mmCIF file with all atom_site columns, C-alpha atoms and ligand atoms in Angstrom:
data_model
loop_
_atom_site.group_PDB
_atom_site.id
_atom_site.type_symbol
_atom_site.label_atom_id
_atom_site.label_alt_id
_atom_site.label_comp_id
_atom_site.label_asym_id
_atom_site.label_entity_id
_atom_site.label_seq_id
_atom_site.pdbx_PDB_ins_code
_atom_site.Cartn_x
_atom_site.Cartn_y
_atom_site.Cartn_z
_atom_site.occupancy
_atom_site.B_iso_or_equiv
_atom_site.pdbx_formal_charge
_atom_site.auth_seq_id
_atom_site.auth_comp_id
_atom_site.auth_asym_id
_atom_site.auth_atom_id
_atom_site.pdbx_PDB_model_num
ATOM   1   C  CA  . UNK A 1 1   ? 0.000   0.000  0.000  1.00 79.00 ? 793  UNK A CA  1
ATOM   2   C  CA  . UNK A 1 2   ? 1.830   3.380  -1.111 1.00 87.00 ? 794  UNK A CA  1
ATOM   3   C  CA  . UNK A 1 3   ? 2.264   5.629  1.930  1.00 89.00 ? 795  UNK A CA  1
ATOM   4   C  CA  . UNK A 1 4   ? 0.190   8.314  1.500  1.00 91.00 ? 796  UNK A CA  1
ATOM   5   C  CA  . UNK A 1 5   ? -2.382  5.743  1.149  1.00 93.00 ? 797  UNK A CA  1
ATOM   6   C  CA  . UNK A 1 6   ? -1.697  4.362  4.613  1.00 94.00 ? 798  UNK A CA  1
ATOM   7   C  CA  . UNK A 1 7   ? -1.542  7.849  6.120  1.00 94.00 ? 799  UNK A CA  1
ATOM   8   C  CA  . UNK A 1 8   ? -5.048  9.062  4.408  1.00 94.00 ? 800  UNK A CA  1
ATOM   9   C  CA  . UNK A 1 9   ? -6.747  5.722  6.029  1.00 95.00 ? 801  UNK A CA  1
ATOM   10  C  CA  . UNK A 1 10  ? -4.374  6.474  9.210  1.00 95.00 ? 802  UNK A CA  1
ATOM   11  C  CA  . UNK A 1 11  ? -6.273  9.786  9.188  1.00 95.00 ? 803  UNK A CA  1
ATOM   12  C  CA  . UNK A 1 12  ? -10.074 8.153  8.609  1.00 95.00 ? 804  UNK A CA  1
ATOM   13  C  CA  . UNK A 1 13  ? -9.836  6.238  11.908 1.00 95.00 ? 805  UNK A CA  1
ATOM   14  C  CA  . UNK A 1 14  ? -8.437  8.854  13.835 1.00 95.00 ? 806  UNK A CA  1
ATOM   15  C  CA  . UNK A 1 15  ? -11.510 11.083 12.866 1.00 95.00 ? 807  UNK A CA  1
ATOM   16  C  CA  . UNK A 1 16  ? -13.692 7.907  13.540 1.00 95.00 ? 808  UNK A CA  1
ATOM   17  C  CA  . UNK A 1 17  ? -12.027 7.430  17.434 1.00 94.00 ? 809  UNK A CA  1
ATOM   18  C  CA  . UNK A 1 18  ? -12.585 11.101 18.076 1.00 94.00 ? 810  UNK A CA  1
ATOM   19  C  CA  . UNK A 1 19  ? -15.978 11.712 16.684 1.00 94.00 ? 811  UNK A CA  1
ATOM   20  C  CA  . UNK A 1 20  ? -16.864 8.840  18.764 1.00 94.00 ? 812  UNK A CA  1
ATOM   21  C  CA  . UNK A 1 21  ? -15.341 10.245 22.010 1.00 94.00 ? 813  UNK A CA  1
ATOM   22  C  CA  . UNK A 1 22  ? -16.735 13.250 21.593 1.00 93.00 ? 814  UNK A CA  1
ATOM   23  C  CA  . UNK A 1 23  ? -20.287 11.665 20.863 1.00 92.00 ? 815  UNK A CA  1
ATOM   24  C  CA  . UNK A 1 24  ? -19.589 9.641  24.512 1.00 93.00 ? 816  UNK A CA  1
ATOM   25  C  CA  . UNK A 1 25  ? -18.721 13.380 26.069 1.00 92.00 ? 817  UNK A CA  1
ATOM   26  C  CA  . UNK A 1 26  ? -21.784 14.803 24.816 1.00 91.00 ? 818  UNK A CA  1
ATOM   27  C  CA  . UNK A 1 27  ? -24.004 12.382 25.708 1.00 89.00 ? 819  UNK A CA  1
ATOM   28  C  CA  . UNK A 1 28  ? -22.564 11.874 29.230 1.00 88.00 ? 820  UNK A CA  1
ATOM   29  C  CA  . UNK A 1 29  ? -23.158 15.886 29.489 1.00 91.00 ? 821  UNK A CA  1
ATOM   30  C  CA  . UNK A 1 30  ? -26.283 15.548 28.711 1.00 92.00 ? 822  UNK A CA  1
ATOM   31  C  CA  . UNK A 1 31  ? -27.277 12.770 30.864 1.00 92.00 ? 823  UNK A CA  1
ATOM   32  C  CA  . UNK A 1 32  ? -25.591 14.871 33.783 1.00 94.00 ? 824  UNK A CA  1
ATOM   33  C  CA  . UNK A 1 33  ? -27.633 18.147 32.693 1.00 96.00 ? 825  UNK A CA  1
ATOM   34  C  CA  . UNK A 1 34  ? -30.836 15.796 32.742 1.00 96.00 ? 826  UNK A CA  1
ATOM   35  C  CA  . UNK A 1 35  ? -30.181 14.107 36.294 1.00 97.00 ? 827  UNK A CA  1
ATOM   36  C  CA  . UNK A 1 36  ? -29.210 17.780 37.754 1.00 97.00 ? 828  UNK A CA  1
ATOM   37  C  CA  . UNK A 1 37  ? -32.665 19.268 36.401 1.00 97.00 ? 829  UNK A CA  1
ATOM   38  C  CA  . UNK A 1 38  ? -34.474 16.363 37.498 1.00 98.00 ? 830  UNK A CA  1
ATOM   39  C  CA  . UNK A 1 39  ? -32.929 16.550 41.186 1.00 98.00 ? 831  UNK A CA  1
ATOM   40  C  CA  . UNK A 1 40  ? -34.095 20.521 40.992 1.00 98.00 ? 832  UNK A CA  1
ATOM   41  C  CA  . UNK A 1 41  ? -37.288 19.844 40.313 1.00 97.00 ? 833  UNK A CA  1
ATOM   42  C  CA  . UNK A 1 42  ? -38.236 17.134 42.494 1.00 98.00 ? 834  UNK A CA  1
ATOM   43  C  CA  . UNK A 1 43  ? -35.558 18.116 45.403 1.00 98.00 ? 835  UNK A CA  1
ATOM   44  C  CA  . UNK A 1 44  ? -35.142 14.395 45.106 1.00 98.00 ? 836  UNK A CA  1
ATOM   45  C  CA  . UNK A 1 45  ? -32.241 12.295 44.549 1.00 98.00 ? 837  UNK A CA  1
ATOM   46  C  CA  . UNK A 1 46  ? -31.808 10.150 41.466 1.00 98.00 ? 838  UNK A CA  1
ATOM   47  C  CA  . UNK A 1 47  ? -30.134 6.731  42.666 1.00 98.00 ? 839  UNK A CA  1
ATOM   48  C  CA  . UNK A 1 48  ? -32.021 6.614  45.671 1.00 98.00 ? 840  UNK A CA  1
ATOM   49  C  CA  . UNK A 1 49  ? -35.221 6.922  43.156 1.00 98.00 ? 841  UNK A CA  1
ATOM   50  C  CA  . UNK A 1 50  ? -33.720 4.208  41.385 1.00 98.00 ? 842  UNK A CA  1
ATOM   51  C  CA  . UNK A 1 51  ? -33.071 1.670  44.369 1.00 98.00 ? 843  UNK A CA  1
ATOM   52  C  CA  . UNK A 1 52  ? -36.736 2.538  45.994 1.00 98.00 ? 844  UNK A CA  1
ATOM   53  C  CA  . UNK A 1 53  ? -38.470 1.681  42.555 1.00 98.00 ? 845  UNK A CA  1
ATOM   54  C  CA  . UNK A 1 54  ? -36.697 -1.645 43.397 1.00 97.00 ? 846  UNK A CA  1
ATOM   55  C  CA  . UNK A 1 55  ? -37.466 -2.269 46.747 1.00 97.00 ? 847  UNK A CA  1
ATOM   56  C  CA  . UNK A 1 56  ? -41.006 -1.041 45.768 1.00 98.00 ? 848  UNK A CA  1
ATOM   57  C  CA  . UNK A 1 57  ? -41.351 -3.419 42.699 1.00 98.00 ? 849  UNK A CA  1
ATOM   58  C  CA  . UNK A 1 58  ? -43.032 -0.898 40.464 1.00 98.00 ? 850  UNK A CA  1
ATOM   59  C  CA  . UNK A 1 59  ? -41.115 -3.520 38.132 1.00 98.00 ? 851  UNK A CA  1
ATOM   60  C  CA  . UNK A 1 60  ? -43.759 -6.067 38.491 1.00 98.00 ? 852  UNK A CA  1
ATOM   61  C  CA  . UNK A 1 61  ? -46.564 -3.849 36.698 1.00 98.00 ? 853  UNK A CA  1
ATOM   62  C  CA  . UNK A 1 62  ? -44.745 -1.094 35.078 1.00 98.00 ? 854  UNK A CA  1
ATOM   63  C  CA  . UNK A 1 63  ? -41.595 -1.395 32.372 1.00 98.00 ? 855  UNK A CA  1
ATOM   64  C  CA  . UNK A 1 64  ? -39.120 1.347  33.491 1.00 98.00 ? 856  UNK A CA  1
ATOM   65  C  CA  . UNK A 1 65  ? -36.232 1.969  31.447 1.00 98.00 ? 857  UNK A CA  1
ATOM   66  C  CA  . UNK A 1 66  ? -33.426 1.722  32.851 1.00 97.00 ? 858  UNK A CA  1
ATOM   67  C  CA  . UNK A 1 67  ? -34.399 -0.700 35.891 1.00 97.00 ? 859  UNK A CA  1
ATOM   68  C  CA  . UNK A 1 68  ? -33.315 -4.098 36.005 1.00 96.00 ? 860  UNK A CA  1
ATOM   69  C  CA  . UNK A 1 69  ? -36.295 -6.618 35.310 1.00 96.00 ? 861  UNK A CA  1
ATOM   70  C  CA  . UNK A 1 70  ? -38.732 -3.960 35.413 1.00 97.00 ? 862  UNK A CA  1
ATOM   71  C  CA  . UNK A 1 71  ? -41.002 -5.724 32.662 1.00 97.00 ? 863  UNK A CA  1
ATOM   72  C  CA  . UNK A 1 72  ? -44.529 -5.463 33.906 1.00 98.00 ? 864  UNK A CA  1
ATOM   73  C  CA  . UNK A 1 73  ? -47.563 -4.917 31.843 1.00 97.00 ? 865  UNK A CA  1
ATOM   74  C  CA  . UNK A 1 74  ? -50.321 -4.441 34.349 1.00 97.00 ? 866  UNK A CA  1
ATOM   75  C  CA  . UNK A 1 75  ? -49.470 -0.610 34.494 1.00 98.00 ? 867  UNK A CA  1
ATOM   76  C  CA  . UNK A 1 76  ? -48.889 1.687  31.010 1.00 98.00 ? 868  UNK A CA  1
ATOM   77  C  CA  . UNK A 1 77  ? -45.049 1.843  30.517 1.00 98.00 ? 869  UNK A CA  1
ATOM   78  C  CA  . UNK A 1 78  ? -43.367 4.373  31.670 1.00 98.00 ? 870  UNK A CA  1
ATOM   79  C  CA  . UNK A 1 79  ? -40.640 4.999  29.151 1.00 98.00 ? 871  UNK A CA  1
ATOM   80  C  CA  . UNK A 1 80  ? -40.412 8.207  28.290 1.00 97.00 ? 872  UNK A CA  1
ATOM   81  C  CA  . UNK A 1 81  ? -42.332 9.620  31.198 1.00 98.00 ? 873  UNK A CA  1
ATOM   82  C  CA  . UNK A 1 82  ? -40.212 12.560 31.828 1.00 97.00 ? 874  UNK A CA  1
ATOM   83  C  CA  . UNK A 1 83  ? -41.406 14.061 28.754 1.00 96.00 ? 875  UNK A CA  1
ATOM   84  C  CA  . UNK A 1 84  ? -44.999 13.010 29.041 1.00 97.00 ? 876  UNK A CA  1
ATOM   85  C  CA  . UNK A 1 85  ? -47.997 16.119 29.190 1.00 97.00 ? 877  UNK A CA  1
ATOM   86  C  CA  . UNK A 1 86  ? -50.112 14.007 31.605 1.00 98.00 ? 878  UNK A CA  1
ATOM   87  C  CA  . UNK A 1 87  ? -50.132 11.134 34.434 1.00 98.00 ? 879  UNK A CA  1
ATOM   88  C  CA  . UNK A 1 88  ? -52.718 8.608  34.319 1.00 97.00 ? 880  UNK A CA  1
ATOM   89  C  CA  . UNK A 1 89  ? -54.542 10.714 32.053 1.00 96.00 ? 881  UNK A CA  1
ATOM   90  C  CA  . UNK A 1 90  ? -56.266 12.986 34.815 1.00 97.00 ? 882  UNK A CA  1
ATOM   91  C  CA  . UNK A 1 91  ? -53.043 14.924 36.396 1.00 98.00 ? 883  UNK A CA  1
ATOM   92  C  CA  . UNK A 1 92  ? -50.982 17.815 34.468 1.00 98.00 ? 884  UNK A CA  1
ATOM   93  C  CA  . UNK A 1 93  ? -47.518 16.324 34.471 1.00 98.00 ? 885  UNK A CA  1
ATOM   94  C  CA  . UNK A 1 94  ? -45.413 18.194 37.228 1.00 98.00 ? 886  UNK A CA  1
ATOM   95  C  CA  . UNK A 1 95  ? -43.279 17.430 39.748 1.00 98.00 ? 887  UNK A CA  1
ATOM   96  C  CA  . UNK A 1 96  ? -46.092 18.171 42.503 1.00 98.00 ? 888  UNK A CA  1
ATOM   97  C  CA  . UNK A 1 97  ? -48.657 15.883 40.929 1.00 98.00 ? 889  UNK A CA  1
ATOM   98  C  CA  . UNK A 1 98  ? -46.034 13.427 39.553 1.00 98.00 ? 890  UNK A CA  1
ATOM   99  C  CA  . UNK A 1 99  ? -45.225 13.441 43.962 1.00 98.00 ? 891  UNK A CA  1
ATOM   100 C  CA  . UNK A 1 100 ? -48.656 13.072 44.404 1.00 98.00 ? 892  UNK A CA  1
ATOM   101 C  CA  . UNK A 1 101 ? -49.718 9.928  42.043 1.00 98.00 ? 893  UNK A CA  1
ATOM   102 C  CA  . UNK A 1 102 ? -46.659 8.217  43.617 1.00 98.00 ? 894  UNK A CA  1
ATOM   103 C  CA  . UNK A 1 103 ? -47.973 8.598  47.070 1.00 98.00 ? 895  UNK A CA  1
ATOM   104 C  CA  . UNK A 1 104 ? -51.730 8.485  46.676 1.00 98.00 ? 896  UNK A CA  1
ATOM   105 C  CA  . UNK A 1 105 ? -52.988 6.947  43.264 1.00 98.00 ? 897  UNK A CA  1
ATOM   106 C  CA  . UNK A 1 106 ? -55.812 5.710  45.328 1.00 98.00 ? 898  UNK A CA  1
ATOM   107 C  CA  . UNK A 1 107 ? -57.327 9.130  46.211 1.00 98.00 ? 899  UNK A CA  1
ATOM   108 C  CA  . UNK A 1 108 ? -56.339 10.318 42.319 1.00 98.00 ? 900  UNK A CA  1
ATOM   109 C  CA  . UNK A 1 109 ? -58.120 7.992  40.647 1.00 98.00 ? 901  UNK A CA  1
ATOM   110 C  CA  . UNK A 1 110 ? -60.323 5.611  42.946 1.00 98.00 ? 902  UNK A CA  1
ATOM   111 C  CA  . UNK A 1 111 ? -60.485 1.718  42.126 1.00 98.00 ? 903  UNK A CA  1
ATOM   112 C  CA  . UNK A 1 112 ? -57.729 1.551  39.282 1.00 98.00 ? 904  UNK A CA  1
ATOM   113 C  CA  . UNK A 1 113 ? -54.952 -0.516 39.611 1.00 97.00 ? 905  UNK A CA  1
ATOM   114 C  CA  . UNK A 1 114 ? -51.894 0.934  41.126 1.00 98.00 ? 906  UNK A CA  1
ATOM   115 C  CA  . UNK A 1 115 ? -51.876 0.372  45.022 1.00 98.00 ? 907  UNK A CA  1
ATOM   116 C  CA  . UNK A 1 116 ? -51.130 2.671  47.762 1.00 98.00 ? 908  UNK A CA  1
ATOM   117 C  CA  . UNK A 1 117 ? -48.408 1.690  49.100 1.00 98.00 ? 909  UNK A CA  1
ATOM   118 C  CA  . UNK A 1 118 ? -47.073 3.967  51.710 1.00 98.00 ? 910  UNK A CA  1
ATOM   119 C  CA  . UNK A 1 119 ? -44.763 5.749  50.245 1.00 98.00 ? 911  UNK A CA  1
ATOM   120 C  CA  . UNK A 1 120 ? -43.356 8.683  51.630 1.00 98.00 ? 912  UNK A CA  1
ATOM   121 C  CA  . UNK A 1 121 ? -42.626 12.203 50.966 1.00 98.00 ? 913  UNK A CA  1
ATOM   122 C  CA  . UNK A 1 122 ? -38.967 11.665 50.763 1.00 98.00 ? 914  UNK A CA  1
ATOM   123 C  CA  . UNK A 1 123 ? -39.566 8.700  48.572 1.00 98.00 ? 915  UNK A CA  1
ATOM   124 C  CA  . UNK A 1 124 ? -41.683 9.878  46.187 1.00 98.00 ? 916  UNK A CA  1
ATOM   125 C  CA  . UNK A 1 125 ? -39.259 12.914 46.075 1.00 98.00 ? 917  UNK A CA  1
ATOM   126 C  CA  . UNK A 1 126 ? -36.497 10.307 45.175 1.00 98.00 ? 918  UNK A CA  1
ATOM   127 C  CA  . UNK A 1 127 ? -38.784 7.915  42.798 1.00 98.00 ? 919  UNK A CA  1
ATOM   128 C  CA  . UNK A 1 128 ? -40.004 11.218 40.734 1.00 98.00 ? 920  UNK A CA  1
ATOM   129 C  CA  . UNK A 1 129 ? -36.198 12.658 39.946 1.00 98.00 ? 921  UNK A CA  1
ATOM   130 C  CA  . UNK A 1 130 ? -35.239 9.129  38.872 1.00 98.00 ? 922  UNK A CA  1
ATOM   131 C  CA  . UNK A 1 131 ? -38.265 9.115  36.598 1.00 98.00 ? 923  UNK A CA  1
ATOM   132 C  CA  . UNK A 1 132 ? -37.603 12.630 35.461 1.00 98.00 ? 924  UNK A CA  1
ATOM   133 C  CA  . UNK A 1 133 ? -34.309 11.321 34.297 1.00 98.00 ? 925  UNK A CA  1
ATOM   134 C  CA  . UNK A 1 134 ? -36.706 8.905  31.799 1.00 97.00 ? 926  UNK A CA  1
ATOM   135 C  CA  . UNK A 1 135 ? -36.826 10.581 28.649 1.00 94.00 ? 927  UNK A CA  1
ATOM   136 C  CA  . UNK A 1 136 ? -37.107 7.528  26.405 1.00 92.00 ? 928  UNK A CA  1
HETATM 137 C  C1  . HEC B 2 .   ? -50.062 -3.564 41.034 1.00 84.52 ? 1464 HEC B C1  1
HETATM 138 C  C2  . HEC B 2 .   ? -49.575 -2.864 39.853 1.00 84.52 ? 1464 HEC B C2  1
HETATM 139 C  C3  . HEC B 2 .   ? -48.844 -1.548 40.029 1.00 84.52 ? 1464 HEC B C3  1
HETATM 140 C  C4  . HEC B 2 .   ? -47.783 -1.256 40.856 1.00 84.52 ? 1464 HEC B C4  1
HETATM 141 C  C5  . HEC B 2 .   ? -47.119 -2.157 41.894 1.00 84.52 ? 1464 HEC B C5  1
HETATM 142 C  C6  . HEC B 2 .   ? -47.375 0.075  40.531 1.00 84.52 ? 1464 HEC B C6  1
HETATM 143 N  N1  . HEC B 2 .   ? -48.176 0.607  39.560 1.00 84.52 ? 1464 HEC B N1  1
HETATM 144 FE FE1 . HEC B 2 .   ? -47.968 2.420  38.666 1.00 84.52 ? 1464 HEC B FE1 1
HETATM 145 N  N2  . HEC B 2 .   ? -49.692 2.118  37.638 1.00 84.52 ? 1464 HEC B N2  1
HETATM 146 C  C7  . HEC B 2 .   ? -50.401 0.947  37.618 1.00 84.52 ? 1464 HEC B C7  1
HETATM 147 C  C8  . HEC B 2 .   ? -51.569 1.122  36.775 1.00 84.52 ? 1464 HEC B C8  1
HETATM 148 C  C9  . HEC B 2 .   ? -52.643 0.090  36.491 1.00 84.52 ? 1464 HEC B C9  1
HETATM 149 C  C10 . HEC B 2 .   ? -51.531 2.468  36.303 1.00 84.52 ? 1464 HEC B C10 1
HETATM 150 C  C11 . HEC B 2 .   ? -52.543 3.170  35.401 1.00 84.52 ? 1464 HEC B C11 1
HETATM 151 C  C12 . HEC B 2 .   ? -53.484 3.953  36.286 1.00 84.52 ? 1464 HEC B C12 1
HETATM 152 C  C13 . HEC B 2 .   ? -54.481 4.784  35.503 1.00 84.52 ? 1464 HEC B C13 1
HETATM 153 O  O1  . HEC B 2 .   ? -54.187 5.224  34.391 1.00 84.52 ? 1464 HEC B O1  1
HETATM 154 O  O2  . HEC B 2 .   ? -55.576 5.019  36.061 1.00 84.52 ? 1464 HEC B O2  1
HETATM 155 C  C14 . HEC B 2 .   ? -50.308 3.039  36.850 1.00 84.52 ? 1464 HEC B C14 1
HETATM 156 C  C15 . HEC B 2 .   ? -49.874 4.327  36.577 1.00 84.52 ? 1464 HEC B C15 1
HETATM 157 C  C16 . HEC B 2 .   ? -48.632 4.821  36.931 1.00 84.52 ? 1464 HEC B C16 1
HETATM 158 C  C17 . HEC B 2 .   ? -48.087 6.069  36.476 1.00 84.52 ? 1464 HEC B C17 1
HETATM 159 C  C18 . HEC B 2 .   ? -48.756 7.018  35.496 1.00 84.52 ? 1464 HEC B C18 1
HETATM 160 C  C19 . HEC B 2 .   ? -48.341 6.515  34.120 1.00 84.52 ? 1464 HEC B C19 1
HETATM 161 C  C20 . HEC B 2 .   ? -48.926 7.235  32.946 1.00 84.52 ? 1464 HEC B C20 1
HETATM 162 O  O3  . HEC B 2 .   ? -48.698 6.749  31.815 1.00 84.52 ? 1464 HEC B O3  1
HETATM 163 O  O4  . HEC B 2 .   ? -49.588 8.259  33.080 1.00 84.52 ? 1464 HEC B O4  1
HETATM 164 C  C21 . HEC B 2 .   ? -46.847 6.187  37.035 1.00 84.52 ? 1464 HEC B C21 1
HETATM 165 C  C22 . HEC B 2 .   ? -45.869 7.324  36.845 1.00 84.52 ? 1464 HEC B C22 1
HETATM 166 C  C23 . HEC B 2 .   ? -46.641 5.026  37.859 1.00 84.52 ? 1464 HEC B C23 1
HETATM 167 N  N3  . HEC B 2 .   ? -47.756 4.211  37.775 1.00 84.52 ? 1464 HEC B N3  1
HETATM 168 C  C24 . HEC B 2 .   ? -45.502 4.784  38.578 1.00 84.52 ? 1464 HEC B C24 1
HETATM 169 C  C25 . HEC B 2 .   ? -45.360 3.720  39.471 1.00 84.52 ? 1464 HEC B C25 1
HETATM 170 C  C26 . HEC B 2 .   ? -44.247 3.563  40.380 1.00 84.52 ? 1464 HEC B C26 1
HETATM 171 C  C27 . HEC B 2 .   ? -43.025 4.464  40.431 1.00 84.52 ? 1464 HEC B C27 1
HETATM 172 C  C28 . HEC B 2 .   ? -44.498 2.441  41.119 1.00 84.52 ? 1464 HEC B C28 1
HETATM 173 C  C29 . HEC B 2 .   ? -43.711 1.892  42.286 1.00 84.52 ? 1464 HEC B C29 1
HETATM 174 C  C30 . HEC B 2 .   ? -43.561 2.796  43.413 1.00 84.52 ? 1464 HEC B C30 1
HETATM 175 C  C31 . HEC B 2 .   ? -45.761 1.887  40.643 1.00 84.52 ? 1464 HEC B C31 1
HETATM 176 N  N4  . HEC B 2 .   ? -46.259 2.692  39.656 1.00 84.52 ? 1464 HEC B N4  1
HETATM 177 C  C32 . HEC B 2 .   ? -46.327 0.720  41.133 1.00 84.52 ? 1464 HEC B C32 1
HETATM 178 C  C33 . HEC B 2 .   ? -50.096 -0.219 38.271 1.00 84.52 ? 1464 HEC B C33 1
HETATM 179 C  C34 . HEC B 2 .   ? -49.084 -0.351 39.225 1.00 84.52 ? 1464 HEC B C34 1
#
């Protein structure tokens, strides 16, 4: 292969490694932008969202992106939430009444299927900046 050959293709995947990098950079900036506003709005805290939708099993009826075996089809699936006009097709979708569903579905909507399940302020807080976070 003649040399300036080599260097021209030399060049190609260099522009390839760094337009990938720079696609990781952006992305991770904008993941980190999203988590910060979410956190802001709820004046929850993301991971601790993510470890009480666990522990709560929202899993078993809802699919959450994001959450290990969270595959459930009893609930609507809440991918893409975050950017979503209304909850359970009643509530405007802010952080107050996103607090609020999580809490008290009951009271919201009377007889349909998502439990109350004693959640708490702090909680719900935590559950609603994780789901903030789910754009997708
Ligand atoms: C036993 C099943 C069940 C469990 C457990 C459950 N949900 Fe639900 N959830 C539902 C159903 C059913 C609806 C639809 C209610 C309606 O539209 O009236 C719903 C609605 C929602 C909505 C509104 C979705 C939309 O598209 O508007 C959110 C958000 C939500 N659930 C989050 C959660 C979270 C977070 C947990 C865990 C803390 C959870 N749910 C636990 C069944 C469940």
């Amino acid at each position: 292969m003649p040399y300036s050959l080599r260097f021209a293709l030399l060049l190609v995947a260099l522009s390839i490694v760094a337009a990938i990098a720079s696609g990781i950079v952006i992305y991770g900036q904008d993941y980190a932008q999203t988590r910060t506003t979410a956190e802001q709005l709820t004046l929850g805290h993301v991971d601790a969202g993510k470890t009480a939708i666990g522990r709560y099993g929202c899993g078993a009826c809802h699919k959450i992106p994001g959450i290990r075996g969270a595959v459930g089809e009893v609930g609507p699936s809440l991918a893409g939430i975050a950017t979503r006009s209304e909850i359970a097709g009643v509530l405007v979708n802010d952080p107050p009444n996103l607090i609020r569903w999580l809490r008290h579905p009951q009271q919201i909507v009377p007889g349909n299927g998502m439990p109350d399940q004693g959640i708490t302020d702090r909680e719900a807080r935590d559950i609603a900046a994780y789901l903030y976070t789910v754009r997708r």
